[in-house]
Amino acid sequence: MKNPIAERITDFIKNYHPFSELSYNQILQVANTCKVIYLDKNEILFKIHDEIHDSFYVVATGAIGLSITSDSDDVLIDKCDEGDVLGLRPFFAKDNYLMTAKAREETILYAIPIADFKPLALQTPAVLDFLLQSFASNTRNPYDKTHKGKLISENVIYDDHNNEIQYYQPISYSTDPITAAVNDIVQHVAQIMSNRRIGSIIVQENQLPIGIITDKDLRSKIATGLYPISVTLDQIMTTPVITVPENLSIAEAQMMMLKYNVGHLCVTKDGTNQSEITGVISEHDVVVSQANNPGVLLKKIKRAHNIVDLKLVRDKMTDLIQHSIDKNIPISHICSIIGELNNAITKRVIDFAIEKIGTPPPSKFVWLDLGSQGRKEQLLLTDQDSAIIFDDVATENHENTKHYFLHLAKIITKKLNKIGYEYCPADMMASNPFWCRSLSDWNSQIRKWIQNPGDKGILMTTIFFDYHCIYGDENLANALTETINNEIENNELFLAFLGIDALKNPPPLGFFRQFLVESDGEHKDTFDIKARALMPLIDAARILSLHMGINKNTNTSYRFAKLAEIEPQNALIYEACNEAFLELLKFRTEEGLRNNSNGRYLDLSNLSKLDKVKLKNDFQPISEIQEVIKNRFQLTYFT
């Protein structure tokens, strides 16, 4: 008996990969076992850490958003539309899901049982290739060149449960491969491999790959006497050679090596054996590439025995930032990764410091990072900003307790300096008695700043409001946050002072739309991107978030995203500010990497005409957000 629902499913999915590789009857066979799933908007299909399902899914109508967890916040990394495949993890892996799949609108899905589909996939190489590529690269459709979705190399997965970062980045490999012809003599090629210290040579004909000679071939075929060393390469080469496209991720390279049980891959222009050879990937390349993988770096931090080990990791982080920017990985993701690695380094340093003192802390305490690192926006090596809150103790024990934590902080800041984190020029560090206090002392100081918002009070609060707990008892920081919120609530005077401070740097363009550059001093004729462009947005996000009670996260991008969610009437302005902030941060990071500096001062002569236009466009949201602040806090007559 005919099944009209199965026929309807067949007629739909036959037009999409990988089902288009199957016959109509094969697809119909699969469709007869499918289930139709209806999801309302925002309904979850599966969540991070959920046990894997027995099916994978095809979107029939609607859209599914795929998100990861970064800094306890959901980050959308891709959207699956009509015909897209998702949920392939149980097809290849038995561990739990690493992402959340949620309907972005009313959605209909076809659930395809893996047990029924797997035999067909294994019998059809084109189907298996599609699924392998889709799973390894995390693309909804690896064959769609226009709308591939985000590669896993562009995604960050911060797994709070395992406290690990899994990050699949493009693999580095030799882009100058040694090649030989089929009639070359094995002895000659073996000598080249020995002299060049390489483990393989691609055999080519008319610049196209037709085979490969590896160390394994020499050992198994020549050293054993199976063939004399005088034979030509065509006698012992492995053919066909496995070819892959450029910009392959580490995960994809590993999957291909596992799939074909090989130790080398030939890179060609379009990934086929009918295009020019451009490189070769070895198992060694996979190992080396993983050395800069954030997950590997995180493990190295945790296993570090001394400051030298941590400095080596911090140096590699610079390479990671450069590599990520080169691959156009979103700057927000890079910030999240580097922020977690910076936090991990500080935690390890605190462990070292406590071990060095030899006695445990005399009370509960929490170490806070302030400023850019507190906001997780410190990509380049800038100065340290930190504070300690320790629990209230009996009056007679207060001085000794404070002395312990000051001593601890001095060891910590000194070790961080050796790693490469500069001392704060203004001495805003936990090693300064002013920044190392009991909870009661901090509560008292915060009240003074807020109740008497002079220039110094505003400066101190803007720094202190951007803190992040690194080590110790977060309840101490939460108690301080509660004090801040209580003091700010309905405190129009303080918010007005904070608003005026946020307006001190207007959009940095002159009357004729020329850049406002430094007029004298060491940085004459350069553009101060921090003070003139980034800080106005950072300050705006801070005051508006404080006003709206947004205190879960101090990251500027997060603040703007939450503001857009809470105030839909201003959402377009907040979203524009978010985009501008991230692009400006990227400009600063690129400048810093280029000149081994903190990137604060841009040499405009190094920017292309297009980059200058982008930079100027990023200034428009500054004007718009400052108008919001003027109106919100009635500052029109003060500015």
XYZ file of C-alpha atoms in Angstrom:
639
model
C 0.000 0.000 0.000
C 1.279 3.447 -0.889
C 2.256 5.815 1.886
C 1.427 9.375 0.746
C 3.389 10.967 3.621
C 6.513 8.951 2.740
C 6.124 9.934 -0.918
C 5.805 13.573 0.019
C 8.961 13.338 2.151
C 10.762 11.584 -0.711
C 9.753 14.236 -3.231
C 11.182 16.874 -0.896
C 14.486 15.396 0.299
C 15.477 13.946 -3.094
C 16.450 17.489 -4.113
C 19.007 17.895 -1.328
C 22.380 16.373 -0.459
C 23.110 13.659 0.488
C 19.773 12.135 -0.559
C 20.210 13.301 -4.160
C 22.951 10.652 -4.439
C 20.386 7.870 -3.855
C 17.773 6.380 -6.131
C 14.116 7.269 -5.696
C 13.313 3.831 -4.283
C 16.186 4.043 -1.799
C 14.953 7.440 -0.594
C 11.393 6.111 -0.362
C 12.675 3.223 1.741
C 14.198 5.741 4.151
C 11.135 8.005 4.086
C 8.895 5.143 5.203
C 10.768 5.073 8.511
C 10.845 8.877 9.035
C 9.001 10.781 11.693
C 7.623 14.273 11.179
C 8.425 16.653 14.052
C 6.718 20.011 14.670
C 8.516 22.662 16.755
C 7.112 25.976 17.917
C 9.297 29.073 17.852
C 12.084 28.816 20.505
C 11.298 25.140 21.141
C 14.486 23.112 21.659
C 15.289 20.031 19.576
C 18.331 19.095 21.651
C 20.648 20.893 24.091
C 24.356 20.829 24.891
C 25.133 17.726 26.989
C 21.862 16.000 25.983
C 22.203 12.333 25.164
C 22.329 11.769 21.423
C 19.131 10.877 19.558
C 18.630 7.820 17.393
C 17.892 10.059 14.386
C 19.369 12.934 12.475
C 17.229 15.685 10.972
C 16.330 17.514 7.777
C 14.630 20.918 7.912
C 11.419 20.778 5.869
C 10.141 24.285 6.664
C 11.246 26.983 9.081
C 14.723 27.361 10.563
C 16.837 25.855 13.338
C 19.511 27.884 15.154
C 22.652 26.116 16.340
C 24.267 27.696 19.387
C 27.150 27.014 21.736
C 27.844 28.107 25.285
C 30.533 30.735 25.732
C 31.059 32.397 29.103
C 27.710 30.994 30.305
C 25.986 32.684 27.386
C 24.399 31.168 24.277
C 26.185 32.205 21.077
C 24.432 31.556 17.753
C 26.931 30.051 15.323
C 24.757 28.907 12.437
C 21.224 28.685 11.108
C 19.836 25.651 9.276
C 17.241 26.420 6.636
C 15.033 24.347 4.339
C 16.819 21.209 3.133
C 19.712 21.495 5.600
C 20.893 18.457 7.561
C 21.660 18.694 11.288
C 22.221 16.491 14.309
C 24.779 14.196 12.669
C 26.781 13.676 15.855
C 25.185 10.290 16.763
C 26.028 9.073 13.248
C 29.754 9.187 14.057
C 30.218 9.838 17.782
C 28.667 8.316 20.870
C 29.204 11.209 23.291
C 26.597 13.859 24.041
C 25.678 16.835 21.865
C 28.088 19.775 21.864
C 25.528 22.353 20.692
C 21.950 23.415 21.241
C 19.456 23.244 18.359
C 16.454 25.554 18.783
C 13.674 26.550 16.403
C 13.970 30.193 15.322
C 10.419 30.096 13.958
C 7.697 27.485 13.568
C 9.555 24.535 12.052
C 8.855 21.127 10.579
C 11.630 18.511 10.636
C 12.003 15.056 9.177
C 13.668 12.726 11.700
C 15.618 10.014 9.854
C 16.505 6.925 11.933
C 20.248 6.384 11.802
C 19.924 2.609 12.062
C 17.886 2.569 8.839
C 19.961 5.126 6.938
C 23.468 3.980 7.898
C 23.526 0.852 5.683
C 22.612 2.975 2.654
C 25.316 5.523 3.528
C 27.988 2.864 3.866
C 27.023 1.409 0.489
C 27.112 4.806 -1.248
C 30.520 6.561 -1.094
C 29.118 9.934 -2.175
C 26.622 9.895 0.710
C 29.276 8.875 3.242
C 31.640 11.583 1.952
C 28.940 14.216 2.379
C 28.144 13.122 5.932
C 31.820 12.906 6.906
C 32.570 16.363 5.522
C 29.467 17.842 7.105
C 30.252 16.348 10.505
C 33.996 17.064 10.436
C 33.638 20.669 9.251
C 30.334 21.354 11.014
C 28.775 22.684 7.815
C 25.131 22.143 7.134
C 26.058 21.530 3.479
C 29.769 21.251 2.570
C 28.880 21.200 -1.146
C 27.109 24.545 -1.088
C 29.879 27.002 -1.984
C 27.696 30.070 -1.481
C 25.961 29.240 1.804
C 28.167 26.672 3.462
C 27.444 27.867 6.961
C 30.197 28.409 9.479
C 33.038 25.921 9.518
C 33.847 24.413 12.853
C 37.166 26.222 12.420
C 35.213 29.424 13.043
C 33.354 28.108 16.054
C 34.222 28.162 19.712
C 32.747 25.565 22.010
C 33.344 26.310 25.676
C 32.054 23.355 27.598
C 31.451 24.338 31.231
C 30.874 20.718 32.226
C 34.299 19.534 31.155
C 35.930 22.956 31.552
C 37.542 22.503 28.171
C 37.663 24.579 24.998
C 37.274 22.596 21.815
C 38.377 24.577 18.843
C 38.739 23.233 15.320
C 40.974 25.566 13.348
C 42.466 25.411 9.844
C 45.531 23.207 9.707
C 48.984 24.535 8.828
C 50.864 22.472 6.261
C 53.655 22.627 3.684
C 52.614 24.800 0.743
C 55.819 23.979 -1.172
C 55.561 20.220 -1.691
C 58.344 18.219 -3.337
C 57.138 16.301 -6.388
C 58.610 13.651 -8.678
C 57.756 11.933 -11.960
C 56.592 8.341 -12.350
C 59.817 7.281 -14.126
C 62.144 8.691 -11.443
C 64.321 6.122 -9.672
C 63.430 5.214 -6.075
C 67.048 5.567 -4.888
C 67.219 9.160 -6.138
C 63.876 10.073 -4.532
C 64.891 8.409 -1.232
C 68.037 10.554 -1.162
C 65.968 13.717 -1.726
C 63.604 12.720 1.106
C 66.570 12.107 3.416
C 68.341 15.364 2.517
C 65.167 17.446 2.825
C 64.051 15.580 5.960
C 60.560 15.014 4.590
C 58.338 11.961 4.907
C 56.666 12.000 1.506
C 56.907 13.035 -2.137
C 53.920 13.515 -4.422
C 54.182 11.732 -7.759
C 52.794 14.009 -10.484
C 52.094 13.952 -14.167
C 51.368 17.237 -15.965
C 51.262 18.893 -12.503
C 48.401 16.624 -11.437
C 48.799 14.157 -8.536
C 48.733 10.486 -9.491
C 50.418 8.897 -6.474
C 52.545 9.348 -3.361
C 55.760 7.855 -1.976
C 56.118 7.834 1.808
C 58.594 6.556 4.393
C 56.203 3.666 4.902
C 56.523 2.658 1.219
C 60.318 2.673 1.479
C 60.256 0.558 4.635
C 57.653 -1.976 3.523
C 58.641 -2.342 -0.136
C 62.329 -1.480 -0.460
C 63.898 -2.217 2.936
C 62.213 -5.634 3.017
C 63.694 -6.543 -0.392
C 60.300 -6.770 -2.068
C 61.566 -4.372 -4.762
C 65.127 -3.297 -5.640
C 66.022 0.332 -4.949
C 66.639 0.843 -8.646
C 62.974 0.538 -9.681
C 60.943 3.507 -10.864
C 58.363 5.174 -8.647
C 55.371 3.739 -10.477
C 56.365 0.317 -9.123
C 55.998 1.199 -5.438
C 53.932 4.375 -5.210
C 50.545 4.399 -3.468
C 47.829 5.324 -5.922
C 45.474 7.036 -6.123
C 46.680 9.697 -3.705
C 44.001 11.093 -1.387
C 43.385 14.735 -2.314
C 41.767 17.464 -0.229
C 40.978 21.174 -0.761
C 42.917 24.098 0.669
C 42.012 25.594 4.085
C 41.164 22.225 5.581
C 40.500 22.186 9.328
C 42.398 19.952 11.744
C 39.209 17.982 12.346
C 38.653 17.424 8.624
C 42.267 16.328 8.104
C 41.997 13.833 10.942
C 38.714 12.490 9.599
C 40.156 11.997 6.112
C 43.249 10.228 7.444
C 41.083 7.952 9.550
C 38.658 7.287 6.734
C 41.330 6.230 4.229
C 43.872 4.909 6.761
C 46.652 7.137 5.405
C 49.256 9.390 6.990
C 49.492 11.969 4.204
C 47.006 14.029 2.191
C 47.698 15.873 -1.047
C 46.270 19.419 -1.145
C 45.044 20.674 -4.514
C 43.337 23.829 -5.733
C 39.834 22.367 -5.753
C 40.383 19.238 -3.687
C 40.361 16.811 -6.628
C 43.149 14.981 -8.457
C 42.321 17.011 -11.553
C 43.715 20.299 -10.245
C 47.114 21.732 -9.402
C 49.061 20.444 -6.382
C 49.395 23.171 -3.735
C 50.540 21.344 -0.610
C 50.824 18.179 1.436
C 49.474 17.435 4.930
C 51.150 14.870 7.179
C 50.175 13.382 10.537
C 53.014 15.471 11.964
C 51.253 18.610 10.694
C 48.132 17.579 12.588
C 50.130 17.213 15.806
C 51.944 20.531 15.315
C 48.709 22.381 14.443
C 47.109 21.122 17.619
C 49.930 22.713 19.602
C 48.180 26.071 19.046
C 44.724 24.633 19.635
C 43.139 26.471 22.595
C 42.075 23.178 24.141
C 45.700 22.010 24.063
C 46.920 25.353 25.405
C 44.403 25.142 28.248
C 45.726 21.705 29.213
C 49.296 23.040 29.111
C 48.306 25.854 31.468
C 46.765 23.422 33.940
C 49.834 21.172 33.769
C 52.375 24.024 33.967
C 55.026 23.595 36.656
C 56.477 27.106 36.621
C 56.267 30.602 35.124
C 58.456 29.623 32.171
C 55.833 27.070 31.094
C 53.091 29.704 31.317
C 55.116 32.283 29.373
C 55.551 29.792 26.529
C 51.774 29.316 26.407
C 51.145 33.079 26.481
C 53.551 33.535 23.563
C 51.612 30.925 21.585
C 48.389 32.809 22.286
C 49.686 35.674 20.146
C 50.132 33.234 17.254
C 46.618 31.938 17.887
C 45.160 35.461 17.706
C 47.019 36.208 14.472
C 45.985 32.896 12.918
C 42.357 33.393 13.947
C 42.223 36.891 12.472
C 43.842 35.661 9.253
C 41.036 33.097 8.978
C 38.333 35.724 9.623
C 37.146 34.093 12.825
C 34.724 36.520 14.531
C 36.548 38.800 16.964
C 33.924 38.081 19.636
C 34.882 34.409 19.537
C 38.579 35.232 19.696
C 37.931 37.418 22.754
C 36.058 34.588 24.440
C 38.883 32.128 23.846
C 41.730 34.447 24.830
C 39.768 35.625 27.855
C 39.414 32.059 29.108
C 43.116 31.361 28.512
C 44.140 34.575 30.310
C 41.894 33.582 33.224
C 43.435 30.115 33.330
C 46.955 31.587 33.414
C 46.039 33.899 36.302
C 44.455 31.006 38.225
C 47.596 28.920 37.821
C 49.765 31.837 38.942
C 47.606 32.243 42.075
C 48.076 28.529 42.808
C 51.858 28.971 42.451
C 51.794 32.014 44.760
C 49.839 30.235 47.511
C 52.236 27.277 47.264
C 55.200 29.644 47.563
C 53.822 31.263 50.724
C 53.371 27.813 52.189
C 50.298 28.547 54.287
C 46.673 28.642 53.126
C 44.781 31.959 52.965
C 43.559 33.009 56.436
C 40.055 33.753 55.130
C 37.880 33.434 52.067
C 38.856 35.787 49.271
C 38.248 36.474 45.603
C 40.672 37.759 42.972
C 39.086 40.124 40.459
C 40.401 41.172 37.072
C 39.354 44.709 36.196
C 39.185 46.812 33.042
C 39.655 45.168 29.642
C 40.465 41.741 31.088
C 37.487 42.037 33.404
C 35.402 42.568 30.259
C 37.283 39.767 28.422
C 38.450 42.231 25.783
C 42.191 41.957 26.419
C 43.549 40.340 23.268
C 46.930 42.051 23.279
C 49.341 42.169 26.200
C 48.264 45.250 28.116
C 48.772 46.223 31.754
C 47.386 44.485 34.827
C 44.271 45.785 36.607
C 43.168 43.716 39.599
C 41.684 43.735 43.092
C 41.238 41.410 46.049
C 38.171 41.182 48.283
C 38.729 39.156 51.445
C 36.104 38.101 53.940
C 35.498 40.144 57.068
C 37.470 38.854 60.042
C 37.703 39.835 63.682
C 39.161 43.308 64.199
C 42.276 41.952 65.916
C 42.996 39.716 62.877
C 42.326 42.320 60.194
C 45.873 43.674 59.762
C 47.499 40.241 59.627
C 44.881 39.038 57.152
C 45.392 42.053 54.920
C 49.162 41.647 55.169
C 48.843 38.038 53.941
C 46.774 39.006 50.907
C 49.034 41.947 50.034
C 52.019 39.617 50.164
C 50.131 37.108 48.015
C 49.158 39.807 45.515
C 52.740 41.060 45.187
C 53.904 37.548 44.299
C 51.050 37.166 41.800
C 51.581 40.512 40.038
C 55.339 39.900 39.860
C 54.827 36.485 38.269
C 52.253 37.859 35.814
C 54.761 40.557 34.864
C 57.378 37.904 34.113
C 54.869 36.143 31.858
C 54.372 39.371 29.920
C 51.495 41.251 31.586
C 52.817 44.760 32.294
C 52.355 46.443 35.661
C 49.568 49.032 35.757
C 51.172 52.497 35.468
C 48.565 53.880 37.907
C 49.199 50.974 40.326
C 45.577 49.811 40.164
C 46.553 46.296 41.222
C 45.756 44.030 44.150
C 49.338 44.500 45.399
C 48.392 48.097 46.242
C 46.708 48.302 49.714
C 43.998 50.513 48.204
C 42.935 47.650 45.903
C 43.177 44.898 48.545
C 40.377 45.230 51.101
C 37.846 43.364 53.191
C 34.273 43.139 51.943
C 33.114 45.744 54.478
C 35.878 48.132 53.422
C 34.999 47.676 49.749
C 31.297 48.247 50.438
C 32.165 51.432 52.267
C 34.457 52.617 49.460
C 31.866 51.879 46.772
C 29.257 53.898 48.693
C 31.661 56.848 48.930
C 32.352 56.775 45.203
C 28.689 56.607 44.289
C 27.452 59.128 46.872
C 30.244 61.613 46.042
C 30.743 61.238 42.295
C 33.588 63.671 41.707
C 36.128 63.096 38.960
C 38.060 60.544 41.010
C 34.943 58.692 42.087
C 33.718 58.359 38.517
C 37.130 57.167 37.326
C 37.330 54.533 40.046
C 33.792 53.268 39.564
C 34.112 52.949 35.787
C 37.141 50.720 36.358
C 35.620 48.751 39.208
C 32.281 48.137 37.515
C 34.060 46.037 34.872
C 35.279 43.197 37.044
C 35.393 39.462 36.525
C 35.902 36.798 39.218
C 39.047 34.798 38.525
C 39.753 32.855 41.706
C 38.150 32.251 45.071
C 34.704 32.781 46.550
C 32.420 34.529 44.025
C 29.875 35.193 46.784
C 32.116 38.017 48.000
C 31.963 39.665 44.572
C 28.211 39.041 44.366
C 27.764 40.806 47.708
C 29.655 43.794 46.342
C 27.514 43.766 43.180
C 24.414 43.877 45.373
C 25.792 46.947 47.137
C 26.472 48.630 43.796
C 22.964 47.904 42.519
C 21.334 49.167 45.710
C 23.363 52.374 45.666
C 22.729 53.071 41.982
C 18.991 52.410 42.075
C 17.163 55.721 41.666
C 20.444 57.616 42.122
C 19.916 60.152 39.360
C 22.869 62.325 40.411
C 25.406 59.524 40.115
C 24.004 58.355 36.784
C 24.133 61.921 35.504
C 27.812 62.190 36.465
C 28.452 58.813 34.842
C 26.563 59.950 31.746
C 28.588 63.160 31.452
C 31.762 61.079 31.711
C 30.486 58.805 28.940
C 30.027 61.849 26.692
C 33.511 63.290 27.192
C 34.749 61.838 23.880
C 32.436 62.751 20.961
C 32.727 60.995 17.569
C 36.363 61.524 16.447
C 35.777 63.338 13.149
C 36.410 66.974 12.358
C 34.090 69.374 10.526
C 35.234 68.086 7.138
C 35.056 64.419 8.257
C 38.799 64.224 8.740
C 40.208 61.989 11.499
C 41.044 63.731 14.761
C 44.659 62.643 15.343
C 47.179 63.383 18.076
C 48.597 66.877 17.583
C 51.872 66.443 19.467
C 53.969 64.126 21.596
C 55.302 60.644 20.951
C 52.209 59.603 18.985
C 51.825 62.752 16.882
C 49.654 62.292 13.754
C 48.403 58.876 14.868
C 44.804 58.008 15.751
C 44.063 57.006 19.366
C 41.538 54.265 18.689
C 41.158 53.398 22.372
C 40.311 56.838 23.768
C 38.541 58.301 20.734
C 36.552 55.308 19.454
C 36.481 52.277 21.748
C 36.050 53.983 25.125
C 32.953 55.992 24.112
C 31.229 52.719 23.218
C 32.538 50.896 26.302
C 31.413 53.755 28.566
C 27.999 53.916 26.897
C 27.406 50.183 27.255
C 28.439 50.357 30.908
C 26.156 53.191 32.049
C 23.125 51.889 30.141
C 23.675 48.371 31.518
C 24.004 49.674 35.077
C 20.811 51.659 34.597
C 18.965 48.586 33.301
C 20.381 46.216 35.947
C 22.444 44.147 33.498
C 25.267 42.790 35.656
C 25.634 39.136 34.777
C 28.425 39.882 32.331
C 30.572 42.995 31.841
C 31.634 42.301 28.251
C 30.781 45.269 26.013
C 29.410 43.153 23.173
C 27.245 41.198 25.636
C 25.972 44.428 27.178
C 24.874 45.831 23.820
C 23.221 42.521 22.872
C 21.248 42.446 26.141
C 20.278 46.108 25.775
C 18.930 45.380 22.282
C 16.899 42.535 23.753
C 15.508 44.598 26.639
C 14.853 47.779 24.626
C 13.579 46.811 21.174
C 12.808 50.462 20.417
C 16.567 51.156 20.428
C 17.666 47.733 19.178
C 19.009 49.021 15.845
C 21.259 51.537 17.618
C 22.559 48.939 20.095
C 23.200 46.406 17.343
C 25.071 49.017 15.301
C 27.160 49.881 18.379
C 27.951 46.209 18.899
C 29.109 45.762 15.306
C 31.153 48.970 15.421
C 32.790 48.001 18.728
C 33.851 44.580 17.440
C 35.246 46.031 14.220
C 37.152 48.734 16.102
C 38.558 46.085 18.443
C 39.723 44.151 15.398
C 41.412 47.274 13.996
C 43.262 47.722 17.288
C 44.264 44.063 17.484
C 45.614 44.031 13.930
C 47.617 47.199 14.628
C 49.069 45.636 17.782
C 50.005 42.402 16.041
C 51.570 44.334 13.161
C 53.782 46.449 15.432
C 54.128 44.238 18.519
C 52.379 46.916 20.574
C 49.141 47.411 22.476
C 47.586 48.668 19.232
C 46.233 51.855 20.777
C 47.648 54.288 18.214
C 46.808 53.627 14.562
C 49.121 54.803 11.813
C 46.438 55.855 9.348
C 48.916 55.819 6.459
C 48.989 52.008 6.746
C 45.226 51.729 6.210
C 43.667 51.209 2.812
C 41.035 53.599 1.522
C 38.384 50.961 2.248
C 39.611 50.508 5.828
C 39.445 54.260 6.403
C 35.853 54.279 5.166
C 35.022 51.356 7.493
C 36.653 53.174 10.392
C 34.663 56.347 9.764
C 31.433 54.379 9.440
C 32.113 52.876 12.873
C 31.988 56.362 14.387
C 28.334 56.982 13.466
C 26.935 54.681 16.204
C 28.965 56.671 18.759
C 26.947 59.767 17.900
C 23.669 57.830 18.069
C 24.354 56.122 21.403
C 25.485 59.391 22.961
C 22.163 60.947 21.944
C 20.418 58.084 23.756
C 22.460 58.836 26.887
C 21.743 62.585 26.680
C 18.002 61.954 26.468
C 17.938 59.102 28.982
C 19.720 61.056 31.727
C 18.567 64.535 30.674
C 22.072 65.775 29.912
C 21.253 68.058 26.982
C 22.138 71.195 28.955
C 25.324 69.697 30.404
C 27.033 68.882 27.089
